[in-house]
PDB file of C-alpha atoms in Angstrom:
ATOM      1  CA  UNK E  18       0.515  -5.169  23.781  1.00 80.00           C
ATOM      2  CA  UNK E  19       2.425  -6.113  21.019  1.00 92.00           C
ATOM      3  CA  UNK E  20       3.243  -9.592  19.894  1.00 96.00           C
ATOM      4  CA  UNK E  21       6.405 -10.228  16.615  1.00 97.00           C
ATOM      5  CA  UNK E  22       5.895 -12.965  14.677  1.00 97.00           C
ATOM      6  CA  UNK E  23       7.659 -13.753  12.384  1.00 96.00           C
ATOM      7  CA  UNK E  24       5.705 -15.733   9.363  1.00 96.00           C
ATOM      8  CA  UNK E  25       3.426 -13.062   7.779  1.00 98.00           C
ATOM      9  CA  UNK E  26       0.072 -16.054   7.309  1.00 97.00           C
ATOM     10  CA  UNK E  27       0.316 -15.147  11.088  1.00 97.00           C
ATOM     11  CA  UNK E  28      -1.298 -11.900  10.518  1.00 97.00           C
ATOM     12  CA  UNK E  29      -2.377 -11.809   7.030  1.00 97.00           C
ATOM     13  CA  UNK E  30      -6.464 -12.930   6.912  1.00 97.00           C
ATOM     14  CA  UNK E  31      -6.329  -9.548   9.354  1.00 97.00           C
ATOM     15  CA  UNK E  32      -4.495  -7.536   6.764  1.00 97.00           C
ATOM     16  CA  UNK E  33      -6.905  -8.386   4.243  1.00 97.00           C
ATOM     17  CA  UNK E  34      -9.760  -8.099   6.083  1.00 96.00           C
ATOM     18  CA  UNK E  35      -9.490  -5.076   7.937  1.00 97.00           C
ATOM     19  CA  UNK E  36      -7.599  -3.487   4.243  1.00 97.00           C
ATOM     20  CA  UNK E  37     -10.375  -4.977   1.701  1.00 96.00           C
ATOM     21  CA  UNK E  38     -12.766  -3.130   4.549  1.00 96.00           C
ATOM     22  CA  UNK E  39     -11.062   0.092   5.265  1.00 97.00           C
ATOM     23  CA  UNK E  40     -10.153  -0.038   1.632  1.00 97.00           C
ATOM     24  CA  UNK E  41      -8.194   4.414   2.071  1.00 97.00           C
ATOM     25  CA  UNK E  42      -4.808   4.563   2.605  1.00 98.00           C
ATOM     26  CA  UNK E  43      -2.582   7.525   3.908  1.00 98.00           C
ATOM     27  CA  UNK E  44       0.636   7.379   2.765  1.00 98.00           C
ATOM     28  CA  UNK E  45       3.657   9.535   3.480  1.00 98.00           C
ATOM     29  CA  UNK E  46       6.942  10.498   2.239  1.00 98.00           C
ATOM     30  CA  UNK E  47       9.502  12.790   3.229  1.00 97.00           C
ATOM     31  CA  UNK E  48      11.723  15.507   1.373  1.00 96.00           C
ATOM     32  CA  UNK E  49      14.348  15.773   1.604  1.00 95.00           C
ATOM     33  CA  UNK E  50      14.232  18.266   5.018  1.00 96.00           C
ATOM     34  CA  UNK E  51      12.991  15.791   6.199  1.00 95.00           C
ATOM     35  CA  UNK E  52       9.610  17.022   6.824  1.00 97.00           C
ATOM     36  CA  UNK E  53       6.675  14.860   6.152  1.00 97.00           C
ATOM     37  CA  UNK E  54       3.627  14.835   3.284  1.00 97.00           C
ATOM     38  CA  UNK E  55       0.482  12.893   4.017  1.00 98.00           C
ATOM     39  CA  UNK E  56      -2.451  12.468   1.005  1.00 97.00           C
ATOM     40  CA  UNK E  57      -5.018   9.190   0.647  1.00 98.00           C
ATOM     41  CA  UNK E  58      -4.607   6.723  -2.252  1.00 97.00           C
ATOM     42  CA  UNK E  59      -5.496   3.925  -2.985  1.00 98.00           C
ATOM     43  CA  UNK E  60      -3.318   0.701  -3.163  1.00 98.00           C
ATOM     44  CA  UNK E  61      -3.762  -2.614  -3.866  1.00 98.00           C
ATOM     45  CA  UNK E  62      -2.173  -6.317  -2.522  1.00 98.00           C
ATOM     46  CA  UNK E  63      -1.210  -9.357  -3.633  1.00 97.00           C
ATOM     47  CA  UNK E  64       1.172 -12.159  -2.185  1.00 96.00           C
ATOM     48  CA  UNK E  65       4.329 -13.617  -3.620  1.00 96.00           C
ATOM     49  CA  UNK E  66       6.312 -16.083  -1.872  1.00 94.00           C
ATOM     50  CA  UNK E  67       3.717 -16.150   0.844  1.00 95.00           C
ATOM     51  CA  UNK E  68       4.686 -11.996   1.963  1.00 95.00           C
ATOM     52  CA  UNK E  69       2.451  -9.138   0.255  1.00 97.00           C
ATOM     53  CA  UNK E  70       3.938  -7.498  -2.558  1.00 98.00           C
ATOM     54  CA  UNK E  71       1.946  -3.504  -3.179  1.00 98.00           C
ATOM     55  CA  UNK E  72       1.275  -2.296  -6.234  1.00 98.00           C
ATOM     56  CA  UNK E  73      -0.136   1.840  -6.376  1.00 98.00           C
ATOM     57  CA  UNK E  74      -1.462   3.020  -9.496  1.00 98.00           C
ATOM     58  CA  UNK E  75      -0.754   7.048  -9.215  1.00 98.00           C
ATOM     59  CA  UNK E  76      -0.231  10.225 -10.879  1.00 97.00           C
ATOM     60  CA  UNK E  77       3.290  10.620 -10.409  1.00 97.00           C
ATOM     61  CA  UNK E  78       3.297  14.069  -9.342  1.00 96.00           C
ATOM     62  CA  UNK E  79       5.893  16.673  -9.060  1.00 97.00           C
ATOM     63  CA  UNK E  80       6.496  16.447  -4.984  1.00 97.00           C
ATOM     64  CA  UNK E  81       5.243  12.690  -5.017  1.00 97.00           C
ATOM     65  CA  UNK E  82       8.329  12.302  -7.703  1.00 98.00           C
ATOM     66  CA  UNK E  83      11.192  13.942  -5.734  1.00 98.00           C
ATOM     67  CA  UNK E  84      10.400  12.671  -2.496  1.00 98.00           C
ATOM     68  CA  UNK E  85      10.312   9.254  -3.696  1.00 98.00           C
ATOM     69  CA  UNK E  86      14.143   9.853  -5.400  1.00 98.00           C
ATOM     70  CA  UNK E  87      15.407  11.360  -2.428  1.00 97.00           C
ATOM     71  CA  UNK E  88      13.711   9.031  -0.342  1.00 98.00           C
ATOM     72  CA  UNK E  89      11.433   5.756  -0.803  1.00 98.00           C
ATOM     73  CA  UNK E  90      10.249   5.069   2.486  1.00 98.00           C
ATOM     74  CA  UNK E  91       6.965   4.909   2.746  1.00 98.00           C
ATOM     75  CA  UNK E  92       4.382   3.549   4.594  1.00 98.00           C
ATOM     76  CA  UNK E  93       0.612   3.506   4.692  1.00 98.00           C
ATOM     77  CA  UNK E  94      -1.587   4.030   7.506  1.00 98.00           C
ATOM     78  CA  UNK E  95      -5.453   2.576   6.892  1.00 98.00           C
ATOM     79  CA  UNK E  96      -7.918   2.912  10.062  1.00 97.00           C
ATOM     80  CA  UNK E  97     -11.190   2.748  11.106  1.00 95.00           C
ATOM     81  CA  UNK E  98     -14.098   4.239  13.509  1.00 93.00           C
ATOM     82  CA  UNK E  99     -13.681   0.682  14.973  1.00 92.00           C
ATOM     83  CA  UNK E 100      -9.949   1.195  15.708  1.00 95.00           C
ATOM     84  CA  UNK E 101      -8.820  -0.841  13.036  1.00 96.00           C
ATOM     85  CA  UNK E 102      -5.582  -0.233  12.369  1.00 98.00           C
ATOM     86  CA  UNK E 103      -3.281  -1.696   9.771  1.00 98.00           C
ATOM     87  CA  UNK E 104       0.223   0.609   8.990  1.00 98.00           C
ATOM     88  CA  UNK E 105       2.696  -0.907   6.247  1.00 98.00           C
ATOM     89  CA  UNK E 106       6.350   0.350   5.666  1.00 98.00           C
ATOM     90  CA  UNK E 107       7.552  -0.260   2.090  1.00 98.00           C
ATOM     91  CA  UNK E 108       9.927   0.754   0.015  1.00 98.00           C
ATOM     92  CA  UNK E 109       8.279   2.075  -3.688  1.00 98.00           C
ATOM     93  CA  UNK E 110       9.686   2.299  -7.295  1.00 98.00           C
ATOM     94  CA  UNK E 111       8.660   3.542 -10.265  1.00 98.00           C
ATOM     95  CA  UNK E 112       7.900   0.513 -13.035  1.00 98.00           C
ATOM     96  CA  UNK E 113       7.416   1.899 -16.279  1.00 97.00           C
ATOM     97  CA  UNK E 114       6.720  -2.281 -17.633  1.00 98.00           C
ATOM     98  CA  UNK E 115       3.846  -2.511 -19.897  1.00 98.00           C
ATOM     99  CA  UNK E 116       3.294  -5.739 -18.587  1.00 98.00           C
ATOM    100  CA  UNK E 117       3.466  -4.739 -14.705  1.00 98.00           C
ATOM    101  CA  UNK E 118       1.017  -2.073 -15.719  1.00 98.00           C
ATOM    102  CA  UNK E 119      -1.429  -4.009 -17.235  1.00 98.00           C
ATOM    103  CA  UNK E 120      -0.855  -6.681 -13.886  1.00 98.00           C
ATOM    104  CA  UNK E 121      -1.553  -3.354 -11.878  1.00 98.00           C
ATOM    105  CA  UNK E 122      -4.911  -2.160 -13.305  1.00 98.00           C
ATOM    106  CA  UNK E 123      -5.960  -5.782 -13.450  1.00 97.00           C
ATOM    107  CA  UNK E 124      -5.393  -5.894  -9.549  1.00 97.00           C
ATOM    108  CA  UNK E 125      -7.434  -3.022  -8.706  1.00 97.00           C
ATOM    109  CA  UNK E 126     -10.858  -3.837 -11.532  1.00 97.00           C
ATOM    110  CA  UNK E 127     -10.887  -6.634  -9.276  1.00 96.00           C
ATOM    111  CA  UNK E 128      -9.848  -5.611  -6.051  1.00 95.00           C
ATOM    112  CA  UNK E 129      -6.859  -7.199  -4.212  1.00 94.00           C
ATOM    113  CA  UNK E 130      -7.115  -7.825  -1.525  1.00 94.00           C
ATOM    114  CA  UNK E 131     -11.667  -7.936  -1.906  1.00 93.00           C
ATOM    115  CA  UNK E 132     -12.803  -4.629  -1.221  1.00 93.00           C
ATOM    116  CA  UNK E 133      -9.397  -2.930  -2.158  1.00 94.00           C
ATOM    117  CA  UNK E 134      -9.485  -1.608  -5.522  1.00 94.00           C
ATOM    118  CA  UNK E 135     -12.108   0.697  -7.845  1.00 96.00           C
ATOM    119  CA  UNK E 136     -11.994   1.143 -11.148  1.00 97.00           C
ATOM    120  CA  UNK E 137      -9.118   3.159 -12.655  1.00 98.00           C
ATOM    121  CA  UNK E 138     -11.062   3.561 -16.481  1.00 97.00           C
ATOM    122  CA  UNK E 139     -12.312   6.691 -13.933  1.00 97.00           C
ATOM    123  CA  UNK E 140      -9.132   8.755 -14.041  1.00 97.00           C
ATOM    124  CA  UNK E 141      -7.073   6.971 -16.615  1.00 98.00           C
ATOM    125  CA  UNK E 142      -8.115   6.105 -20.218  1.00 98.00           C
ATOM    126  CA  UNK E 143      -5.863   2.264 -19.777  1.00 97.00           C
ATOM    127  CA  UNK E 144      -3.245   0.645 -18.858  1.00 98.00           C
ATOM    128  CA  UNK E 145      -1.152   2.521 -21.576  1.00 98.00           C
ATOM    129  CA  UNK E 146      -2.368   5.522 -20.613  1.00 98.00           C
ATOM    130  CA  UNK E 147       0.677   8.286 -20.483  1.00 97.00           C
ATOM    131  CA  UNK E 148      -0.437   9.535 -16.832  1.00 97.00           C
ATOM    132  CA  UNK E 149      -1.012   6.392 -15.510  1.00 98.00           C
ATOM    133  CA  UNK E 150       2.179   5.570 -13.429  1.00 98.00           C
ATOM    134  CA  UNK E 151       2.549   2.094 -11.180  1.00 98.00           C
ATOM    135  CA  UNK E 152       4.419   2.219  -8.178  1.00 98.00           C
ATOM    136  CA  UNK E 153       5.203  -1.103  -6.744  1.00 98.00           C
ATOM    137  CA  UNK E 154       5.613  -1.391  -2.570  1.00 98.00           C
ATOM    138  CA  UNK E 155       8.094  -4.213  -0.667  1.00 98.00           C
ATOM    139  CA  UNK E 156       6.513  -3.788   2.809  1.00 98.00           C
ATOM    140  CA  UNK E 157       9.559  -4.764   4.950  1.00 98.00           C
ATOM    141  CA  UNK E 158       7.499  -4.183   8.249  1.00 98.00           C
ATOM    142  CA  UNK E 159       3.521  -4.518   8.597  1.00 98.00           C
ATOM    143  CA  UNK E 160       1.434  -3.840  11.770  1.00 98.00           C
ATOM    144  CA  UNK E 161      -2.107  -5.171  12.439  1.00 98.00           C
ATOM    145  CA  UNK E 162      -3.700  -3.773  15.295  1.00 97.00           C
ATOM    146  CA  UNK E 163      -7.705  -4.885  16.216  1.00 94.00           C
ATOM    147  CA  UNK E 164      -9.727  -2.409  17.759  1.00 93.00           C
ATOM    148  CA  UNK E 165     -11.580  -4.008  20.444  1.00 91.00           C
ATOM    149  CA  UNK E 166      -8.715  -4.834  22.528  1.00 92.00           C
ATOM    150  CA  UNK E 167      -5.658  -3.119  20.506  1.00 91.00           C
ATOM    151  CA  UNK E 168      -3.885  -6.092  20.427  1.00 91.00           C
ATOM    152  CA  UNK E 169      -1.176  -5.694  17.930  1.00 95.00           C
ATOM    153  CA  UNK E 170       1.469  -7.673  15.802  1.00 97.00           C
ATOM    154  CA  UNK E 171       4.230  -6.841  13.767  1.00 97.00           C
ATOM    155  CA  UNK E 172       5.678  -9.086  10.674  1.00 97.00           C
ATOM    156  CA  UNK E 173       9.061  -8.012   9.852  1.00 97.00           C
ATOM    157  CA  UNK E 174      11.174  -9.149   6.656  1.00 92.00           C
TER     158      UNK E 174
END
């Protein structure tokens, strides 16, 4: 059964717990012909004004850049074998602001939420590395599903 919640705080504990446990998300975008493309990545999340704001440190590949230029809507899907899942529908936007890139770098290092993150230094020389790109992920709908009984709760902006 799916229940809609009005306040993100009603699902925040499950959101943080599941993402911190699962870590990897499948990011789906679509091309100009509305054909989906999925790739596995690790976004990080922080709370801003009572709702999550996501960040993705990534390579700006030609496919990803073209898809997002044509349609900035993305979905991030988290799942584990216990059937716990989180689905985050977002609008993605590239940012080149050096202070934001430093902030996102730090979120990856500390883990946000705890458990989600990694050492970005394994892929880039630092937040000023020209190959380190950042996507701002503004969620408009988030669904959490508890695997033990398939309880599903949805928050929408």
